[in-house]
Amino acid sequence: VQLVESGGGSVQAGASLRLSCATSGFIFEDYTIIWSRQVPGKAHEGVSCVSTMDGSVYYEDSAKGRFTITSDNAKKTVYLQMNNLKPEDTARYYCAAVDWGYCEEGDSWLALSGIPYWGKGTQVTVSS
């Protein structure tokens, strides 16, 4: 199983970035893909989640209205479009794969527990 993130960078506040998560080694439609982020010294937090089977999407509160998660099943790739970036969005962003249905039980997915497959991350830095 491989998940490879790309698209990070250094931008000014208000700018946009599109992160990509290219996957291989598993049946894409059987899994849920999660974007998460972590700042050194702080807890790893869930940002957004997509069920690749039915397209259901979920967002952490600060991402709602600014971030959009999409899935290209033909390319086995998940994207995170991030608009109106803020300095507090600065973090290393990771994608992860977990069993289908993981994000469908309220907000429990935000805790990111029991997720077996992770990428190495891509850094996003937003300056004011």
C-alpha positions as a printed Julia matrix, in Angstrom:
128×3 Matrix{Float64}:
   0.0    0.0     0.0
   1.34   3.41   -0.96
  -0.01   6.9    -0.44
   2.05   9.79   -1.81
   1.14  13.38   -1.06
   2.14  16.36   -3.18
   1.17  19.97   -3.77
   2.31  21.61   -0.57
   4.25  24.85   -0.51
   4.72  28.28    1.02
   2.02  30.84    0.29
   0.62  34.1     1.59
  -2.59  34.25    3.59
  -5.62  34.22    1.31
  -3.94  32.07   -1.33
  -4.98  28.61   -2.49
  -3.25  25.26   -2.78
  -4.39  21.89   -4.1
  -2.94  18.84   -2.4
  -2.92  15.46   -4.12
  -2.84  11.98   -2.62
  -1.86   9.35   -5.18
  -2.59   5.81   -4.01
  -1.67   2.29   -5.07
  -1.64  -1.24   -3.74
  -5.25  -1.59   -2.61
  -8.8   -1.58   -4.0
  -9.45   2.15   -3.99
 -13.24   1.94   -3.77
 -13.08  -0.22   -0.64
 -11.43   2.49    1.4
 -12.04   5.88    2.89
  -9.32   8.47    2.37
  -8.59  11.04    5.05
  -6.58  14.23    4.98
  -5.06  15.19    8.31
  -2.47  17.67    9.51
   0.03  18.05   12.28
   2.07  20.88   13.71
   5.16  19.83   15.68
   4.28  19.58   19.34
   0.54  19.51   18.72
  -2.0   16.77   18.23
  -2.51  15.23   14.82
  -5.96  16.33   13.65
  -8.38  15.22   10.98
  -9.18  17.78    8.29
 -11.38  16.07    5.73
 -12.56  12.65    4.69
 -14.06  11.09    1.55
 -15.73   7.77    1.0
 -14.43   6.74   -2.42
 -17.3    4.32   -2.9
 -20.18   6.78   -2.68
 -18.52  10.2    -2.6
 -19.66  11.14    0.9
 -17.48  13.9     2.31
 -16.78  15.18    5.78
 -14.93  18.21    7.12
 -13.47  19.41   10.37
 -15.11  22.7    11.38
 -12.27  25.05   10.4
 -12.12  23.48    6.94
 -15.81  23.87    6.15
 -16.42  26.46    3.45
 -12.72  26.77    2.58
 -11.5   23.25    1.77
 -12.97  20.8    -0.73
 -12.08  17.12   -0.9
 -12.62  15.22   -4.13
 -11.85  11.75   -5.38
 -10.83  10.7    -8.88
 -11.47   6.98   -8.77
 -10.04   6.4   -12.25
  -6.72   7.87  -11.13
  -6.98   6.49   -7.57
  -6.16   9.96   -6.36
  -7.78  12.2    -3.77
  -7.42  15.97   -3.82
  -7.77  18.62   -1.16
  -8.46  22.05   -2.6
  -7.63  24.64    0.05
  -8.82  28.2    -0.49
  -8.45  31.33    1.61
  -5.55  29.82    3.51
  -4.75  31.21    6.94
  -1.53  31.15    8.98
  -3.17  28.68   11.35
  -3.43  26.22    8.45
   0.35  25.87    8.54
   1.13  22.2     9.15
   2.36  19.03    7.57
  -0.58  17.46    5.72
  -0.96  13.7     5.47
  -3.33  11.43    3.64
  -4.38   8.1     5.05
  -6.47   5.11    4.0
  -8.86   3.25    6.26
 -11.78   0.86    5.85
 -14.92   2.09    4.13
 -17.41   3.63    6.55
 -14.8    4.97    8.96
 -16.0    8.57    8.7
 -19.7    7.81    8.91
 -20.09   7.63   12.68
 -20.35  11.23   13.79
 -17.12  13.04   14.52
 -15.18  10.02   15.77
 -13.02  10.04   12.63
 -11.41  13.27   13.82
  -9.49  11.27   16.43
  -7.68   9.35   13.66
  -7.48   6.16   15.7
  -6.71   2.76   14.19
  -5.78   3.99   10.71
  -3.43   1.49    9.1
  -2.03   3.29    6.07
  -0.34   6.69    5.94
   1.63   8.78    3.51
   4.74  10.74    4.45
   3.08  14.12    4.2
   3.55  17.42    2.43
   4.34  20.72    4.15
   2.02  23.7     3.9
   3.26  27.03    5.2
   1.02  30.1     5.19
   2.49  33.47    6.06
   0.55  36.54    7.09
